[in-house]
Amino acid sequence: MSKIIVCTFLTLDGVMQAPGATDEDAEDGFEHGGWQKPTDDDEVGAAIAGWYEHAEAMLLGRKTYEIFASYWPTADPGNPFTARMNGMRKYVASRTLTSVEWQNSTLLEGDVVEAVQALRASGGGEINVVGSGDLAQTLMRAGLVDEYRLTIHPVIIGSGKRLFAGGAIPTALEPVSVSATKGGTVVGVYRPNGEPSYDTY
């Protein structure tokens, strides 16, 4: 069985919207695009590279797919990520797209939860959900996330789309690995571990 892994950059207050560029995603008037790079460092880059080392595919929502498909096919071939991103299998979940042109991309058909359940049951590798907040939340509600790989950056934005938005299902997490980079970013890998427990001090 494949593992569905949510890979996301977050601010300290949990915002995941538009980390990569000022004009990446201005939905709902978001004005803080490009918040990640000023907090980045080499250790963050190495961690992200490791996330893709064993991935056999990416699972993307429509908006993230369109951002990636407009960039990676013509990206600098000297960037070690370029060949990996273009060569990897991509599965795209969208209610509006009728075709996908980026190489090695497949548009999922029918109900997204059923389609991802079939993907998960069909292989034995890692499938990375990259960005794609709405899709990630759908998969979380359906119990289809096997692991979270998060970089939590030392910046507070105060508004924007959050990975764990209102209505998130209470879930205990088992830490697999957690470390801090020299720039103060927390790199955490966690696995869902049933319902939270509660106690009193």
JSON list of C-alpha atoms in Angstrom, two decimals, residues 6-199:
[
{"chain": "A", "resi": 6, "resn": "VAL", "atom": "CA", "xyz": [1.33, 15.77, 3.23]},
{"chain": "A", "resi": 7, "resn": "CYS", "atom": "CA", "xyz": [4.41, 17.95, 2.60]},
{"chain": "A", "resi": 8, "resn": "THR", "atom": "CA", "xyz": [3.82, 21.58, 3.51]},
{"chain": "A", "resi": 9, "resn": "PHE", "atom": "CA", "xyz": [5.58, 24.81, 4.46]},
{"chain": "A", "resi": 10, "resn": "LEU", "atom": "CA", "xyz": [3.89, 26.61, 7.37]},
{"chain": "A", "resi": 11, "resn": "THR", "atom": "CA", "xyz": [4.30, 29.88, 9.21]},
{"chain": "A", "resi": 12, "resn": "LEU", "atom": "CA", "xyz": [4.48, 29.70, 12.99]},
{"chain": "A", "resi": 13, "resn": "ASP", "atom": "CA", "xyz": [0.75, 30.51, 13.10]},
{"chain": "A", "resi": 14, "resn": "GLY", "atom": "CA", "xyz": [-0.07, 27.73, 10.64]},
{"chain": "A", "resi": 15, "resn": "VAL", "atom": "CA", "xyz": [-0.50, 29.62, 7.36]},
{"chain": "A", "resi": 16, "resn": "MET", "atom": "CA", "xyz": [0.41, 27.67, 4.22]},
{"chain": "A", "resi": 17, "resn": "GLN", "atom": "CA", "xyz": [-0.75, 30.12, 1.54]},
{"chain": "A", "resi": 18, "resn": "ALA", "atom": "CA", "xyz": [1.67, 31.42, -1.12]},
{"chain": "A", "resi": 19, "resn": "PRO", "atom": "CA", "xyz": [5.04, 30.62, 0.46]},
{"chain": "A", "resi": 20, "resn": "GLY", "atom": "CA", "xyz": [6.99, 30.86, -2.79]},
{"chain": "A", "resi": 21, "resn": "ALA", "atom": "CA", "xyz": [6.21, 34.17, -4.51]},
{"chain": "A", "resi": 22, "resn": "THR", "atom": "CA", "xyz": [4.47, 37.49, -3.95]},
{"chain": "A", "resi": 23, "resn": "ASP", "atom": "CA", "xyz": [1.97, 36.77, -6.75]},
{"chain": "A", "resi": 24, "resn": "GLU", "atom": "CA", "xyz": [1.57, 33.04, -6.13]},
{"chain": "A", "resi": 25, "resn": "ASP", "atom": "CA", "xyz": [-1.89, 33.08, -4.56]},
{"chain": "A", "resi": 26, "resn": "ALA", "atom": "CA", "xyz": [-3.68, 36.32, -3.70]},
{"chain": "A", "resi": 27, "resn": "GLU", "atom": "CA", "xyz": [-7.03, 34.63, -3.06]},
{"chain": "A", "resi": 28, "resn": "ASP", "atom": "CA", "xyz": [-9.16, 36.38, -0.42]},
{"chain": "A", "resi": 29, "resn": "GLY", "atom": "CA", "xyz": [-6.89, 39.41, -0.62]},
{"chain": "A", "resi": 30, "resn": "PHE", "atom": "CA", "xyz": [-3.80, 37.64, 0.74]},
{"chain": "A", "resi": 31, "resn": "GLU", "atom": "CA", "xyz": [-0.92, 40.13, 0.76]},
{"chain": "A", "resi": 32, "resn": "HIS", "atom": "CA", "xyz": [1.93, 38.11, 2.26]},
{"chain": "A", "resi": 33, "resn": "GLY", "atom": "CA", "xyz": [3.01, 35.92, -0.66]},
{"chain": "A", "resi": 34, "resn": "GLY", "atom": "CA", "xyz": [6.68, 34.95, -0.68]},
{"chain": "A", "resi": 35, "resn": "TRP", "atom": "CA", "xyz": [7.04, 34.67, 3.09]},
{"chain": "A", "resi": 36, "resn": "GLN", "atom": "CA", "xyz": [9.17, 31.51, 3.04]},
{"chain": "A", "resi": 37, "resn": "LYS", "atom": "CA", "xyz": [12.41, 32.53, 1.30]},
{"chain": "A", "resi": 38, "resn": "PRO", "atom": "CA", "xyz": [13.53, 35.14, 3.87]},
{"chain": "A", "resi": 39, "resn": "THR", "atom": "CA", "xyz": [13.38, 32.41, 6.53]},
{"chain": "A", "resi": 40, "resn": "ASP", "atom": "CA", "xyz": [15.01, 29.68, 4.42]},
{"chain": "A", "resi": 41, "resn": "ASP", "atom": "CA", "xyz": [18.43, 28.11, 4.89]},
{"chain": "A", "resi": 42, "resn": "ASP", "atom": "CA", "xyz": [20.47, 25.22, 3.48]},
{"chain": "A", "resi": 43, "resn": "GLU", "atom": "CA", "xyz": [19.19, 22.77, 6.08]},
{"chain": "A", "resi": 44, "resn": "VAL", "atom": "CA", "xyz": [15.59, 23.42, 5.01]},
{"chain": "A", "resi": 45, "resn": "GLY", "atom": "CA", "xyz": [16.58, 22.74, 1.40]},
{"chain": "A", "resi": 46, "resn": "ALA", "atom": "CA", "xyz": [18.30, 19.50, 2.35]},
{"chain": "A", "resi": 47, "resn": "ALA", "atom": "CA", "xyz": [15.26, 18.34, 4.32]},
{"chain": "A", "resi": 48, "resn": "ILE", "atom": "CA", "xyz": [12.91, 19.06, 1.42]},
{"chain": "A", "resi": 49, "resn": "ALA", "atom": "CA", "xyz": [15.21, 17.23, -0.98]},
{"chain": "A", "resi": 50, "resn": "GLY", "atom": "CA", "xyz": [15.04, 14.24, 1.35]},
{"chain": "A", "resi": 51, "resn": "TRP", "atom": "CA", "xyz": [11.23, 14.31, 1.23]},
{"chain": "A", "resi": 52, "resn": "TYR", "atom": "CA", "xyz": [11.35, 13.65, -2.50]},
{"chain": "A", "resi": 53, "resn": "GLU", "atom": "CA", "xyz": [14.14, 11.08, -2.47]},
{"chain": "A", "resi": 54, "resn": "HIS", "atom": "CA", "xyz": [11.82, 8.08, -2.19]},
{"chain": "A", "resi": 55, "resn": "ALA", "atom": "CA", "xyz": [8.61, 9.60, -3.56]},
{"chain": "A", "resi": 56, "resn": "GLU", "atom": "CA", "xyz": [7.13, 7.83, -6.52]},
{"chain": "A", "resi": 57, "resn": "ALA", "atom": "CA", "xyz": [4.50, 10.48, -7.28]},
{"chain": "A", "resi": 58, "resn": "MET", "atom": "CA", "xyz": [2.95, 13.80, -6.32]},
{"chain": "A", "resi": 59, "resn": "LEU", "atom": "CA", "xyz": [-0.73, 14.38, -5.64]},
{"chain": "A", "resi": 60, "resn": "LEU", "atom": "CA", "xyz": [-1.78, 17.95, -6.43]},
{"chain": "A", "resi": 61, "resn": "GLY", "atom": "CA", "xyz": [-4.86, 20.10, -6.29]},
{"chain": "A", "resi": 62, "resn": "ARG", "atom": "CA", "xyz": [-5.74, 22.27, -9.27]},
{"chain": "A", "resi": 63, "resn": "LYS", "atom": "CA", "xyz": [-4.14, 25.51, -8.08]},
{"chain": "A", "resi": 64, "resn": "THR", "atom": "CA", "xyz": [-0.83, 23.94, -7.04]},
{"chain": "A", "resi": 65, "resn": "TYR", "atom": "CA", "xyz": [-0.75, 21.94, -10.26]},
{"chain": "A", "resi": 66, "resn": "GLU", "atom": "CA", "xyz": [-1.16, 25.10, -12.34]},
{"chain": "A", "resi": 67, "resn": "ILE", "atom": "CA", "xyz": [1.57, 26.92, -10.38]},
{"chain": "A", "resi": 68, "resn": "PHE", "atom": "CA", "xyz": [4.00, 24.02, -10.81]},
{"chain": "A", "resi": 69, "resn": "ALA", "atom": "CA", "xyz": [3.07, 23.35, -14.46]},
{"chain": "A", "resi": 70, "resn": "SER", "atom": "CA", "xyz": [3.76, 26.98, -15.35]},
{"chain": "A", "resi": 71, "resn": "TYR", "atom": "CA", "xyz": [7.22, 26.86, -13.75]},
{"chain": "A", "resi": 72, "resn": "TRP", "atom": "CA", "xyz": [8.95, 23.48, -13.78]},
{"chain": "A", "resi": 73, "resn": "PRO", "atom": "CA", "xyz": [8.85, 22.56, -17.50]},
{"chain": "A", "resi": 74, "resn": "THR", "atom": "CA", "xyz": [11.02, 25.60, -18.31]},
{"chain": "A", "resi": 75, "resn": "ALA", "atom": "CA", "xyz": [12.95, 25.79, -15.03]},
{"chain": "A", "resi": 76, "resn": "ASP", "atom": "CA", "xyz": [16.74, 25.90, -14.91]},
{"chain": "A", "resi": 77, "resn": "PRO", "atom": "CA", "xyz": [18.00, 22.39, -15.81]},
{"chain": "A", "resi": 78, "resn": "GLY", "atom": "CA", "xyz": [20.93, 23.02, -13.48]},
{"chain": "A", "resi": 79, "resn": "ASN", "atom": "CA", "xyz": [18.53, 23.03, -10.53]},
{"chain": "A", "resi": 80, "resn": "PRO", "atom": "CA", "xyz": [18.63, 19.48, -9.12]},
{"chain": "A", "resi": 81, "resn": "PHE", "atom": "CA", "xyz": [14.87, 19.63, -8.49]},
{"chain": "A", "resi": 82, "resn": "THR", "atom": "CA", "xyz": [13.99, 20.36, -12.13]},
{"chain": "A", "resi": 83, "resn": "ALA", "atom": "CA", "xyz": [14.50, 16.88, -13.55]},
{"chain": "A", "resi": 84, "resn": "ARG", "atom": "CA", "xyz": [12.93, 15.29, -10.48]},
{"chain": "A", "resi": 85, "resn": "MET", "atom": "CA", "xyz": [9.79, 17.42, -10.59]},
{"chain": "A", "resi": 86, "resn": "ASN", "atom": "CA", "xyz": [9.31, 17.00, -14.32]},
{"chain": "A", "resi": 87, "resn": "GLY", "atom": "CA", "xyz": [10.06, 13.28, -14.32]},
{"chain": "A", "resi": 88, "resn": "MET", "atom": "CA", "xyz": [7.92, 12.29, -11.35]},
{"chain": "A", "resi": 89, "resn": "ARG", "atom": "CA", "xyz": [4.41, 10.97, -11.84]},
{"chain": "A", "resi": 90, "resn": "LYS", "atom": "CA", "xyz": [1.76, 13.61, -11.00]},
{"chain": "A", "resi": 91, "resn": "TYR", "atom": "CA", "xyz": [-1.87, 12.93, -10.07]},
{"chain": "A", "resi": 92, "resn": "VAL", "atom": "CA", "xyz": [-4.16, 15.94, -10.21]},
{"chain": "A", "resi": 93, "resn": "ALA", "atom": "CA", "xyz": [-7.45, 16.38, -8.35]},
{"chain": "A", "resi": 94, "resn": "SER", "atom": "CA", "xyz": [-9.71, 19.02, -9.90]},
{"chain": "A", "resi": 95, "resn": "ARG", "atom": "CA", "xyz": [-13.40, 19.65, -10.45]},
{"chain": "A", "resi": 96, "resn": "THR", "atom": "CA", "xyz": [-12.73, 22.12, -13.28]},
{"chain": "A", "resi": 97, "resn": "LEU", "atom": "CA", "xyz": [-9.76, 20.91, -15.35]},
{"chain": "A", "resi": 98, "resn": "THR", "atom": "CA", "xyz": [-10.56, 18.69, -18.33]},
{"chain": "A", "resi": 99, "resn": "SER", "atom": "CA", "xyz": [-6.96, 17.87, -19.23]},
{"chain": "A", "resi": 100, "resn": "VAL", "atom": "CA", "xyz": [-3.42, 18.15, -17.85]},
{"chain": "A", "resi": 101, "resn": "GLU", "atom": "CA", "xyz": [-0.47, 18.85, -20.14]},
{"chain": "A", "resi": 102, "resn": "TRP", "atom": "CA", "xyz": [2.57, 18.74, -17.85]},
{"chain": "A", "resi": 103, "resn": "GLN", "atom": "CA", "xyz": [4.53, 15.58, -18.58]},
{"chain": "A", "resi": 104, "resn": "ASN", "atom": "CA", "xyz": [3.68, 12.47, -16.56]},
{"chain": "A", "resi": 105, "resn": "SER", "atom": "CA", "xyz": [0.46, 14.05, -15.25]},
{"chain": "A", "resi": 106, "resn": "THR", "atom": "CA", "xyz": [-2.84, 12.21, -14.84]},
{"chain": "A", "resi": 107, "resn": "LEU", "atom": "CA", "xyz": [-6.18, 13.84, -14.05]},
{"chain": "A", "resi": 108, "resn": "LEU", "atom": "CA", "xyz": [-8.04, 11.87, -11.39]},
{"chain": "A", "resi": 109, "resn": "GLU", "atom": "CA", "xyz": [-11.59, 10.98, -12.38]},
{"chain": "A", "resi": 110, "resn": "GLY", "atom": "CA", "xyz": [-14.71, 10.78, -10.25]},
{"chain": "A", "resi": 111, "resn": "ASP", "atom": "CA", "xyz": [-14.83, 11.23, -6.50]},
{"chain": "A", "resi": 112, "resn": "VAL", "atom": "CA", "xyz": [-11.43, 12.37, -5.21]},
{"chain": "A", "resi": 113, "resn": "VAL", "atom": "CA", "xyz": [-11.59, 10.31, -2.01]},
{"chain": "A", "resi": 114, "resn": "GLU", "atom": "CA", "xyz": [-12.39, 7.14, -3.93]},
{"chain": "A", "resi": 115, "resn": "ALA", "atom": "CA", "xyz": [-9.66, 7.91, -6.48]},
{"chain": "A", "resi": 116, "resn": "VAL", "atom": "CA", "xyz": [-7.04, 8.44, -3.78]},
{"chain": "A", "resi": 117, "resn": "GLN", "atom": "CA", "xyz": [-8.15, 5.31, -1.95]},
{"chain": "A", "resi": 118, "resn": "ALA", "atom": "CA", "xyz": [-7.54, 3.38, -5.17]},
{"chain": "A", "resi": 119, "resn": "LEU", "atom": "CA", "xyz": [-4.13, 5.02, -5.63]},
{"chain": "A", "resi": 120, "resn": "ARG", "atom": "CA", "xyz": [-3.18, 4.25, -2.06]},
{"chain": "A", "resi": 121, "resn": "ALA", "atom": "CA", "xyz": [-4.14, 0.59, -2.48]},
{"chain": "A", "resi": 122, "resn": "SER", "atom": "CA", "xyz": [-2.41, 0.13, -5.82]},
{"chain": "A", "resi": 123, "resn": "GLY", "atom": "CA", "xyz": [1.25, 0.57, -4.93]},
{"chain": "A", "resi": 124, "resn": "GLY", "atom": "CA", "xyz": [3.89, 0.50, -2.25]},
{"chain": "A", "resi": 125, "resn": "GLY", "atom": "CA", "xyz": [5.65, 3.83, -2.58]},
{"chain": "A", "resi": 126, "resn": "GLU", "atom": "CA", "xyz": [5.29, 7.35, -1.25]},
{"chain": "A", "resi": 127, "resn": "ILE", "atom": "CA", "xyz": [2.86, 9.85, -2.77]},
{"chain": "A", "resi": 128, "resn": "ASN", "atom": "CA", "xyz": [3.54, 13.42, -1.71]},
{"chain": "A", "resi": 129, "resn": "VAL", "atom": "CA", "xyz": [0.65, 15.88, -1.38]},
{"chain": "A", "resi": 130, "resn": "VAL", "atom": "CA", "xyz": [2.44, 19.17, -2.01]},
{"chain": "A", "resi": 131, "resn": "GLY", "atom": "CA", "xyz": [0.71, 22.45, -1.08]},
{"chain": "A", "resi": 132, "resn": "SER", "atom": "CA", "xyz": [-2.88, 21.84, -2.19]},
{"chain": "A", "resi": 133, "resn": "GLY", "atom": "CA", "xyz": [-4.54, 22.89, 1.05]},
{"chain": "A", "resi": 134, "resn": "ASP", "atom": "CA", "xyz": [-8.14, 22.09, 0.08]},
{"chain": "A", "resi": 135, "resn": "LEU", "atom": "CA", "xyz": [-7.12, 18.66, -1.17]},
{"chain": "A", "resi": 136, "resn": "ALA", "atom": "CA", "xyz": [-5.06, 17.97, 1.96]},
{"chain": "A", "resi": 137, "resn": "GLN", "atom": "CA", "xyz": [-8.02, 18.87, 4.18]},
{"chain": "A", "resi": 138, "resn": "THR", "atom": "CA", "xyz": [-10.30, 16.56, 2.19]},
{"chain": "A", "resi": 139, "resn": "LEU", "atom": "CA", "xyz": [-7.83, 13.70, 2.63]},
{"chain": "A", "resi": 140, "resn": "MET", "atom": "CA", "xyz": [-7.44, 14.43, 6.34]},
{"chain": "A", "resi": 141, "resn": "ARG", "atom": "CA", "xyz": [-11.19, 14.29, 6.88]},
{"chain": "A", "resi": 142, "resn": "ALA", "atom": "CA", "xyz": [-11.29, 10.96, 5.03]},
{"chain": "A", "resi": 143, "resn": "GLY", "atom": "CA", "xyz": [-8.48, 9.47, 7.15]},
{"chain": "A", "resi": 144, "resn": "LEU", "atom": "CA", "xyz": [-6.18, 9.08, 4.13]},
{"chain": "A", "resi": 145, "resn": "VAL", "atom": "CA", "xyz": [-3.08, 10.91, 5.40]},
{"chain": "A", "resi": 146, "resn": "ASP", "atom": "CA", "xyz": [-0.34, 8.53, 6.55]},
{"chain": "A", "resi": 147, "resn": "GLU", "atom": "CA", "xyz": [2.29, 11.11, 7.41]},
{"chain": "A", "resi": 148, "resn": "TYR", "atom": "CA", "xyz": [2.92, 14.86, 7.69]},
{"chain": "A", "resi": 149, "resn": "ARG", "atom": "CA", "xyz": [6.25, 16.42, 6.69]},
{"chain": "A", "resi": 150, "resn": "LEU", "atom": "CA", "xyz": [6.23, 20.04, 7.76]},
{"chain": "A", "resi": 151, "resn": "THR", "atom": "CA", "xyz": [8.65, 22.93, 7.81]},
{"chain": "A", "resi": 152, "resn": "ILE", "atom": "CA", "xyz": [7.45, 25.48, 10.37]},
{"chain": "A", "resi": 153, "resn": "HIS", "atom": "CA", "xyz": [9.12, 28.82, 9.70]},
{"chain": "A", "resi": 154, "resn": "PRO", "atom": "CA", "xyz": [9.82, 31.59, 12.24]},
{"chain": "A", "resi": 155, "resn": "VAL", "atom": "CA", "xyz": [7.34, 34.14, 10.91]},
{"chain": "A", "resi": 156, "resn": "ILE", "atom": "CA", "xyz": [3.78, 35.09, 11.90]},
{"chain": "A", "resi": 157, "resn": "ILE", "atom": "CA", "xyz": [1.44, 36.22, 9.11]},
{"chain": "A", "resi": 158, "resn": "GLY", "atom": "CA", "xyz": [-1.89, 36.52, 10.90]},
{"chain": "A", "resi": 159, "resn": "SER", "atom": "CA", "xyz": [-4.13, 35.68, 7.94]},
{"chain": "A", "resi": 160, "resn": "GLY", "atom": "CA", "xyz": [-4.36, 33.25, 5.06]},
{"chain": "A", "resi": 161, "resn": "LYS", "atom": "CA", "xyz": [-5.16, 29.62, 4.37]},
{"chain": "A", "resi": 162, "resn": "ARG", "atom": "CA", "xyz": [-4.16, 27.20, 7.10]},
{"chain": "A", "resi": 163, "resn": "LEU", "atom": "CA", "xyz": [-3.39, 23.51, 6.78]},
{"chain": "A", "resi": 164, "resn": "PHE", "atom": "CA", "xyz": [-5.25, 22.70, 10.00]},
{"chain": "A", "resi": 165, "resn": "ALA", "atom": "CA", "xyz": [-8.22, 24.97, 9.46]},
{"chain": "A", "resi": 166, "resn": "GLY", "atom": "CA", "xyz": [-11.45, 25.11, 11.43]},
{"chain": "A", "resi": 167, "resn": "GLY", "atom": "CA", "xyz": [-13.17, 21.77, 11.42]},
{"chain": "A", "resi": 168, "resn": "ALA", "atom": "CA", "xyz": [-9.96, 19.71, 11.46]},
{"chain": "A", "resi": 169, "resn": "ILE", "atom": "CA", "xyz": [-10.52, 16.29, 13.01]},
{"chain": "A", "resi": 170, "resn": "PRO", "atom": "CA", "xyz": [-8.81, 16.00, 16.43]},
{"chain": "A", "resi": 171, "resn": "THR", "atom": "CA", "xyz": [-5.86, 13.66, 15.93]},
{"chain": "A", "resi": 172, "resn": "ALA", "atom": "CA", "xyz": [-2.90, 12.55, 18.04]},
{"chain": "A", "resi": 173, "resn": "LEU", "atom": "CA", "xyz": [0.41, 12.64, 16.21]},
{"chain": "A", "resi": 174, "resn": "GLU", "atom": "CA", "xyz": [3.43, 10.41, 16.71]},
{"chain": "A", "resi": 175, "resn": "PRO", "atom": "CA", "xyz": [6.68, 12.33, 16.10]},
{"chain": "A", "resi": 176, "resn": "VAL", "atom": "CA", "xyz": [8.97, 10.49, 13.71]},
{"chain": "A", "resi": 177, "resn": "SER", "atom": "CA", "xyz": [11.69, 13.14, 13.62]},
{"chain": "A", "resi": 178, "resn": "VAL", "atom": "CA", "xyz": [11.82, 16.76, 14.75]},
{"chain": "A", "resi": 179, "resn": "SER", "atom": "CA", "xyz": [14.75, 19.14, 14.44]},
{"chain": "A", "resi": 180, "resn": "ALA", "atom": "CA", "xyz": [15.49, 22.85, 14.19]},
{"chain": "A", "resi": 181, "resn": "THR", "atom": "CA", "xyz": [17.69, 24.46, 11.55]},
{"chain": "A", "resi": 182, "resn": "LYS", "atom": "CA", "xyz": [20.24, 27.18, 12.18]},
{"chain": "A", "resi": 183, "resn": "GLY", "atom": "CA", "xyz": [17.72, 29.71, 10.88]},
{"chain": "A", "resi": 184, "resn": "GLY", "atom": "CA", "xyz": [15.07, 28.63, 13.38]},
{"chain": "A", "resi": 185, "resn": "THR", "atom": "CA", "xyz": [12.81, 26.56, 11.13]},
{"chain": "A", "resi": 186, "resn": "VAL", "atom": "CA", "xyz": [11.37, 23.44, 12.73]},
{"chain": "A", "resi": 187, "resn": "VAL", "atom": "CA", "xyz": [11.44, 20.42, 10.42]},
{"chain": "A", "resi": 188, "resn": "GLY", "atom": "CA", "xyz": [8.95, 17.87, 11.70]},
{"chain": "A", "resi": 189, "resn": "VAL", "atom": "CA", "xyz": [7.74, 14.51, 10.50]},
{"chain": "A", "resi": 190, "resn": "TYR", "atom": "CA", "xyz": [4.63, 13.16, 12.22]},
{"chain": "A", "resi": 191, "resn": "ARG", "atom": "CA", "xyz": [2.25, 10.21, 11.79]},
{"chain": "A", "resi": 192, "resn": "PRO", "atom": "CA", "xyz": [-1.41, 10.15, 12.82]},
{"chain": "A", "resi": 193, "resn": "ASN", "atom": "CA", "xyz": [-1.83, 8.04, 15.94]},
{"chain": "A", "resi": 194, "resn": "GLY", "atom": "CA", "xyz": [-5.55, 7.80, 16.68]},
{"chain": "A", "resi": 195, "resn": "GLU", "atom": "CA", "xyz": [-7.55, 10.21, 18.79]},
{"chain": "A", "resi": 196, "resn": "PRO", "atom": "CA", "xyz": [-5.93, 12.62, 21.24]},
{"chain": "A", "resi": 197, "resn": "SER", "atom": "CA", "xyz": [-5.96, 11.68, 24.91]},
{"chain": "A", "resi": 198, "resn": "TYR", "atom": "CA", "xyz": [-6.92, 14.17, 27.59]},
{"chain": "A", "resi": 199, "resn": "ASP", "atom": "CA", "xyz": [-5.87, 14.66, 31.19]}
]
